Amino acid sequence: MVLCRFNSFFFPNRMTCKKLSTRISNSYVLPLLTLVTYLCVMVFYYNGDMSTGRVVREQELRKTVLRDACRENMEAFPQDKQSSDKRIEAALHHLLVDDEHGVIYCFINKVACTNWKRFMNALREGEPYPDLMSISPTKAHNRRYLRSLDSFSKVEMEAKLKHYTKFMFVREPFVRLISAFRDKFLSLDQNYYQRLSQGLLHRYGNLSDTPPTVEEAVALGIQPTFYHFVQHLLNPKTNRHLFDVHWRQFHVTCQPCYIEYDFIGHQETLDEDALQVLTSLNMEKLIKFPPAYQNVTSPASLSKWFKEVPLEDRRKLYELYQKDYELFGYEPPYTLLNVTL
């Protein structure tokens, strides 16, 4: 039984292994127990019950999909040095650096970035690391407490990109779009109301006059619709190279075809992926990442949000974000692209 019990990590269900091994005759105990132990390990490994192994295999798959998609689309992602330098330069401001731990995090808004910025703040403060939730969102996003890669010399930037552990997180692209719309257009955000909402209401809502404040507008039931937002994104006059960071494409923000990330996390598996990031840094016992919460914006809610968007415009919107779907292994939203809702 020692072989079955030697490592609880491999055998979370010891009774299964024990029942198998006790049936073996005493004269063949050692060789057959060794075989049973091996089989137990293989069963748990290949069935994905060993979560660390599953996450590691998933990482390899994600990185393979990414590399293949980058190579297959050389027109969009040319690999000459001039193009490479230009693309990397575009991402530098989103690459947050912690020199003490040798970590670079590329933040993407609306993909758990507040908590990951809390994490980078905690690294900066050092041991004993603070509870991440004790760091306010205001402080988490304050660039005074975070250093981006573009603040270093060219030589330093190149060295850090080569040697530091680099990670990023993504989520289903259309789900992120809806989350960004809810956050910036359906909340009491005066900044976005003045910058964008009023323009959307004038241009797509046919309103010649809008209230001066977002509070007044909400009280009167005057808010942009999700289709107004989609029309803005599809408008040829909208500068798509300078999309707002909350809906800028992942591949534009973090340039994964030019920067080799060590870990690519998904919002959909945030708890497991966050633990693996901490484990890779030997910090899983020192910092607890906040658990994922049940988001109101989920893949299941896509049809409800897109119901008002014509099929042709849904397809055009997909084209805008198609590279993100392909690079990060997300299935296209087939129903939205082929069915009149």
Coordinates of N, CA and C in Angstrom, one line a residue, residues 8-152:
S8 N -0.1 11.8 -2.2 CA -1.5 12.1 -2.3 C -1.9 13.0 -3.5
F9 N -0.8 13.7 -4.0 CA -1.1 14.5 -5.2 C -1.5 13.7 -6.4
F10 N -0.9 12.5 -6.5 CA -1.2 11.7 -7.7 C -2.4 10.8 -7.4
F11 N -2.8 10.6 -6.1 CA -3.9 9.7 -5.8 C -4.9 10.4 -4.9
P12 N -5.7 11.3 -5.4 CA -6.7 11.9 -4.6 C -7.7 10.9 -4.1
N13 N -7.9 9.8 -4.9 CA -8.9 8.8 -4.5 C -8.1 7.5 -4.1
R14 N -7.6 7.5 -2.9 CA -6.7 6.3 -2.6 C -7.4 5.0 -2.5
M15 N -8.7 5.1 -2.2 CA -9.5 3.8 -2.1 C -9.5 3.1 -3.4
T16 N -9.6 3.8 -4.5 CA -9.6 3.1 -5.8 C -8.3 2.3 -6.0
C17 N -7.2 2.9 -5.7 CA -5.9 2.3 -5.9 C -5.8 1.1 -4.9
K18 N -6.3 1.3 -3.7 CA -6.1 0.3 -2.7 C -6.9 -1.0 -3.1
K19 N -8.2 -0.8 -3.6 CA -9.0 -1.9 -4.0 C -8.3 -2.7 -5.1
L20 N -7.7 -2.0 -6.0 CA -7.1 -2.7 -7.1 C -5.9 -3.5 -6.6
S21 N -5.1 -2.9 -5.8 CA -3.9 -3.6 -5.4 C -4.1 -4.7 -4.4
T22 N -5.1 -4.7 -3.6 CA -5.3 -5.8 -2.6 C -5.8 -7.1 -3.3
R23 N -6.2 -7.0 -4.5 CA -6.6 -8.2 -5.2 C -5.4 -9.0 -5.8
I24 N -4.3 -8.4 -5.7 CA -3.1 -9.1 -6.3 C -2.6 -10.1 -5.3
S25 N -2.2 -11.3 -5.9 CA -1.7 -12.3 -5.0 C -0.3 -11.9 -4.4
N26 N 0.0 -12.4 -3.2 CA 1.2 -12.0 -2.5 C 2.4 -12.3 -3.2
S27 N 2.5 -13.4 -4.0 CA 3.7 -13.8 -4.7 C 4.1 -12.8 -5.8
Y28 N 3.2 -12.0 -6.2 CA 3.5 -11.0 -7.3 C 3.3 -9.6 -6.8
V29 N 3.3 -9.4 -5.5 CA 3.0 -8.1 -4.9 C 3.9 -7.0 -5.4
L30 N 5.2 -7.1 -5.4 CA 6.0 -6.0 -5.7 C 5.9 -5.5 -7.2
P31 N 6.1 -6.5 -8.1 CA 6.1 -6.0 -9.5 C 4.7 -5.6 -10.0
L32 N 3.7 -6.3 -9.5 CA 2.3 -5.9 -9.9 C 1.8 -4.6 -9.2
L33 N 2.3 -4.4 -8.0 CA 1.9 -3.2 -7.3 C 2.5 -2.0 -8.0
T34 N 3.8 -2.2 -8.5 CA 4.4 -1.1 -9.2 C 3.7 -0.8 -10.5
L35 N 3.2 -1.9 -11.2 CA 2.4 -1.7 -12.4 C 1.1 -1.0 -12.1
V36 N 0.4 -1.4 -11.0 CA -0.9 -0.7 -10.6 C -0.6 0.7 -10.3
T37 N 0.5 1.0 -9.6 CA 0.8 2.4 -9.2 C 0.9 3.2 -10.5
Y38 N 1.7 2.7 -11.5 CA 1.9 3.4 -12.7 C 0.6 3.6 -13.5
L39 N -0.3 2.6 -13.5 CA -1.6 2.7 -14.2 C -2.5 3.7 -13.5
C40 N -2.4 3.8 -12.1 CA -3.2 4.8 -11.4 C -2.8 6.2 -11.8
V41 N -1.4 6.4 -11.9 CA -0.9 7.7 -12.2 C -1.4 8.0 -13.6
M42 N -1.3 7.1 -14.6 CA -1.7 7.4 -15.9 C -3.2 7.7 -16.1
V43 N -4.0 6.9 -15.3 CA -5.5 7.1 -15.4 C -5.8 8.5 -14.9
F44 N -5.2 8.9 -13.8 CA -5.5 10.3 -13.3 C -5.0 11.3 -14.2
Y45 N -3.8 11.1 -14.8 CA -3.2 12.1 -15.6 C -4.0 12.3 -16.9
Y46 N -4.3 11.3 -17.6 CA -5.0 11.4 -18.9 C -6.4 11.7 -18.7
N47 N -7.0 11.4 -17.6 CA -8.4 11.8 -17.4 C -8.6 13.3 -17.0
G48 N -7.4 13.9 -16.7 CA -7.5 15.3 -16.4 C -7.8 15.5 -14.9
D49 N -7.8 14.5 -14.0 CA -8.1 14.6 -12.6 C -6.9 15.3 -11.9
M50 N -5.8 15.3 -12.5 CA -4.6 15.9 -11.9 C -4.6 17.3 -12.4
S51 N -5.2 18.3 -11.6 CA -5.5 19.6 -12.2 C -4.2 20.3 -12.6
T52 N -3.1 20.2 -11.9 CA -1.9 20.9 -12.4 C -1.5 20.3 -13.7
G53 N -1.5 19.0 -13.9 CA -1.2 18.5 -15.2 C -2.1 18.9 -16.3
R54 N -3.4 19.1 -15.9 CA -4.4 19.5 -16.9 C -4.0 21.0 -17.4
V55 N -3.7 21.8 -16.4 CA -3.4 23.2 -16.7 C -2.2 23.3 -17.5
V56 N -1.2 22.5 -17.2 CA 0.1 22.5 -18.0 C -0.2 22.1 -19.4
R57 N -1.0 21.0 -19.6 CA -1.3 20.6 -21.0 C -2.1 21.6 -21.7
E58 N -3.0 22.3 -21.0 CA -3.8 23.3 -21.6 C -3.0 24.5 -22.1
Q59 N -2.0 24.8 -21.3 CA -1.1 25.9 -21.6 C -0.3 25.6 -22.9
E60 N 0.2 24.3 -23.0 CA 0.9 23.9 -24.2 C 0.0 24.0 -25.4
L61 N -1.2 23.6 -25.3 CA -2.2 23.7 -26.4 C -2.5 25.1 -26.8
R62 N -2.7 26.0 -25.8 CA -3.0 27.4 -26.1 C -1.8 28.0 -26.8
K63 N -0.6 27.8 -26.4 CA 0.6 28.4 -27.0 C 0.8 27.8 -28.4
T64 N 0.5 26.5 -28.6 CA 0.6 25.9 -29.9 C -0.4 26.6 -30.9
V65 N -1.6 26.7 -30.4 CA -2.7 27.3 -31.3 C -2.3 28.8 -31.6
L66 N -1.7 29.5 -30.7 CA -1.3 30.9 -30.9 C -0.2 30.9 -31.9
R67 N 0.9 30.1 -31.7 CA 2.0 30.1 -32.7 C 1.5 29.7 -34.1
D68 N 0.7 28.7 -34.2 CA 0.2 28.3 -35.5 C -0.6 29.4 -36.2
A69 N -1.5 30.1 -35.4 CA -2.3 31.1 -36.0 C -1.4 32.3 -36.4
C70 N -0.4 32.6 -35.7 CA 0.5 33.7 -36.0 C 1.2 33.4 -37.3
R71 N 1.7 32.2 -37.5 CA 2.4 31.8 -38.7 C 1.5 31.7 -39.9
E72 N 0.3 31.3 -39.7 CA -0.6 31.1 -40.8 C -1.2 32.5 -41.3
N73 N -0.9 33.5 -40.6 CA -1.4 34.9 -41.0 C -0.3 35.9 -41.0
M74 N 0.7 35.6 -41.9 CA 1.9 36.4 -42.0 C 1.5 37.8 -42.6
E75 N 0.5 37.9 -43.3 CA 0.1 39.2 -43.8 C -0.3 40.2 -42.7
A76 N -1.0 39.6 -41.7 CA -1.4 40.5 -40.6 C -0.3 40.6 -39.6
F77 N 0.6 39.6 -39.5 CA 1.6 39.6 -38.5 C 3.0 39.3 -39.2
P78 N 3.5 40.3 -40.0 CA 4.8 40.1 -40.6 C 5.9 40.0 -39.6
Q79 N 6.9 39.2 -39.9 CA 7.9 38.9 -38.9 C 9.2 39.6 -39.2
D80 N 9.3 40.5 -40.1 CA 10.5 41.2 -40.3 C 10.8 42.1 -39.1
K81 N 12.1 42.5 -38.9 CA 12.5 43.2 -37.7 C 11.8 44.5 -37.5
Q82 N 11.6 45.2 -38.6 CA 11.0 46.5 -38.5 C 9.5 46.4 -38.0
S83 N 8.8 45.4 -38.5 CA 7.4 45.2 -38.1 C 7.4 44.7 -36.7
S84 N 8.3 43.8 -36.3 CA 8.4 43.3 -35.0 C 8.6 44.4 -34.0
D85 N 9.6 45.2 -34.2 CA 9.9 46.3 -33.3 C 8.8 47.3 -33.1
K86 N 8.1 47.6 -34.2 CA 7.0 48.5 -34.2 C 5.8 47.9 -33.4
R87 N 5.5 46.6 -33.5 CA 4.4 46.0 -32.8 C 4.7 45.9 -31.3
I88 N 6.0 45.5 -31.0 CA 6.3 45.4 -29.6 C 6.3 46.8 -28.9
E89 N 6.7 47.8 -29.6 CA 6.6 49.2 -29.1 C 5.2 49.6 -28.7
A90 N 4.2 49.1 -29.6 CA 2.8 49.4 -29.3 C 2.3 48.8 -28.1
A91 N 2.9 47.7 -27.6 CA 2.4 47.0 -26.4 C 3.1 47.5 -25.1
L92 N 4.2 48.2 -25.2 CA 5.0 48.5 -24.0 C 4.3 49.1 -22.9
H93 N 3.4 50.0 -23.1 CA 2.7 50.7 -22.1 C 1.8 49.8 -21.3
H94 N 1.4 48.6 -21.9 CA 0.5 47.7 -21.2 C 1.3 46.6 -20.5
L95 N 2.6 46.6 -20.6 CA 3.4 45.6 -19.9 C 3.9 46.1 -18.6
L96 N 3.3 45.6 -17.5 CA 3.7 46.1 -16.2 C 4.8 45.2 -15.6
V97 N 5.8 45.8 -15.0 CA 7.0 45.1 -14.7 C 7.3 45.1 -13.1
D98 N 7.7 44.0 -12.6 CA 8.2 43.9 -11.2 C 9.6 43.3 -11.3
D99 N 10.6 44.1 -11.0 CA 12.0 43.6 -11.1 C 12.3 42.7 -10.0
E100 N 11.8 42.9 -8.8 CA 12.2 42.0 -7.7 C 11.9 40.6 -7.9
H101 N 10.7 40.3 -8.6 CA 10.3 38.9 -8.9 C 10.5 38.5 -10.3
G102 N 10.9 39.4 -11.2 CA 11.2 39.1 -12.6 C 9.9 38.7 -13.3
V103 N 8.9 39.6 -13.1 CA 7.5 39.3 -13.7 C 7.1 40.5 -14.6
I104 N 6.5 40.1 -15.7 CA 5.9 41.1 -16.6 C 4.4 40.7 -16.9
Y105 N 3.5 41.5 -16.6 CA 2.1 41.2 -16.9 C 1.5 42.2 -17.9
C106 N 0.9 41.7 -19.0 CA 0.3 42.5 -20.0 C -1.2 42.6 -19.6
F107 N -1.6 43.8 -19.2 CA -3.0 43.9 -18.7 C -3.9 44.3 -19.9
I108 N -5.1 43.6 -19.9 CA -6.2 43.8 -20.8 C -7.4 44.2 -20.0
N109 N -7.9 45.4 -20.3 CA -9.1 45.9 -19.5 C -10.3 44.9 -19.7
K110 N -11.1 44.8 -18.7 CA -12.2 43.9 -18.7 C -11.9 42.4 -18.7
V111 N -10.6 42.1 -18.3 CA -10.2 40.7 -18.2 C -9.5 40.5 -16.8
A112 N -10.3 40.7 -15.7 CA -9.7 40.6 -14.4 C -8.5 41.5 -14.1
C113 N -8.4 42.6 -14.8 CA -7.1 43.3 -14.7 C -7.0 44.1 -13.4
T114 N -8.2 44.4 -12.8 CA -8.1 45.1 -11.5 C -7.4 44.2 -10.5
N115 N -7.8 42.9 -10.4 CA -7.2 42.0 -9.5 C -5.7 41.7 -9.8
W116 N -5.4 41.6 -11.1 CA -4.0 41.4 -11.5 C -3.1 42.6 -11.2
K117 N -3.7 43.8 -11.3 CA -2.9 45.0 -11.0 C -2.8 45.0 -9.4
R118 N -3.8 44.6 -8.7 CA -3.6 44.4 -7.3 C -2.4 43.5 -7.0
F119 N -2.3 42.4 -7.7 CA -1.2 41.5 -7.6 C 0.1 42.1 -7.8
M120 N 0.2 42.9 -8.9 CA 1.5 43.6 -9.2 C 1.8 44.6 -8.1
N121 N 0.8 45.3 -7.5 CA 1.0 46.2 -6.4 C 1.5 45.4 -5.2
A122 N 1.0 44.3 -4.9 CA 1.4 43.5 -3.8 C 2.9 43.0 -4.0
L123 N 3.3 42.7 -5.2 CA 4.7 42.3 -5.4 C 5.6 43.5 -5.1
R124 N 5.1 44.7 -5.5 CA 6.0 45.9 -5.3 C 6.1 46.1 -3.8
E125 N 5.1 45.9 -3.0 CA 5.1 46.1 -1.6 C 6.0 45.1 -0.9
G126 N 6.1 43.9 -1.4 CA 7.0 42.9 -0.8 C 6.4 42.2 0.4
E127 N 7.2 41.3 0.9 CA 6.7 40.4 2.0 C 6.7 41.3 3.3
P128 N 5.7 41.0 4.2 CA 4.5 40.1 4.0 C 3.6 40.7 3.0
Y129 N 3.2 40.0 2.0 CA 2.3 40.5 1.0 C 0.9 40.8 1.5
P130 N 0.4 42.0 1.1 CA -1.0 42.3 1.6 C -2.0 41.5 1.0
D131 N -3.2 41.4 1.6 CA -4.3 40.8 1.0 C -4.7 41.6 -0.2
L132 N -4.8 40.9 -1.3 CA -5.1 41.7 -2.6 C -6.3 42.5 -2.5
M133 N -7.4 42.0 -1.8 CA -8.6 42.8 -1.7 C -8.5 44.0 -0.8
S134 N -7.4 44.1 -0.1 CA -7.2 45.3 0.8 C -6.7 46.5 -0.1
I135 N -6.3 46.2 -1.3 CA -5.8 47.2 -2.2 C -7.0 47.8 -3.0
S136 N -7.3 49.0 -2.8 CA -8.4 49.6 -3.5 C -8.3 49.7 -5.0
P137 N -9.4 49.6 -5.7 CA -9.3 49.7 -7.2 C -8.6 51.0 -7.6
T138 N -8.8 52.1 -6.9 CA -8.2 53.3 -7.3 C -6.6 53.2 -7.2
K139 N -6.2 52.6 -6.1 CA -4.7 52.4 -6.0 C -4.2 51.4 -7.0
A140 N -5.0 50.3 -7.3 CA -4.6 49.3 -8.2 C -4.4 49.8 -9.6
H141 N -5.2 50.8 -10.0 CA -5.0 51.4 -11.4 C -4.2 52.6 -11.4
N142 N -3.7 53.0 -10.3 CA -2.8 54.2 -10.2 C -1.4 53.9 -10.8
R143 N -1.1 54.5 -11.9 CA 0.2 54.2 -12.5 C 1.4 54.7 -11.7
R144 N 1.2 55.4 -10.7 CA 2.3 55.8 -9.8 C 2.8 54.6 -9.1
Y145 N 2.0 53.6 -8.9 CA 2.4 52.4 -8.1 C 2.8 51.3 -9.1
L146 N 2.7 51.5 -10.4 CA 3.0 50.4 -11.4 C 4.0 51.0 -12.4
R147 N 4.9 50.2 -12.7 CA 5.9 50.6 -13.7 C 5.8 49.8 -15.0
S148 N 5.6 50.5 -16.1 CA 5.5 49.8 -17.4 C 6.8 49.7 -18.1
L149 N 6.9 48.8 -19.0 CA 8.2 48.5 -19.7 C 8.7 49.7 -20.5
D150 N 7.8 50.5 -21.0 CA 8.3 51.7 -21.8 C 9.1 52.7 -20.9
S151 N 9.2 52.5 -19.6 CA 9.9 53.5 -18.8 C 11.4 53.1 -18.6
F152 N 11.8 52.0 -19.2 CA 13.1 51.5 -19.2 C 13.9 51.8 -20.5

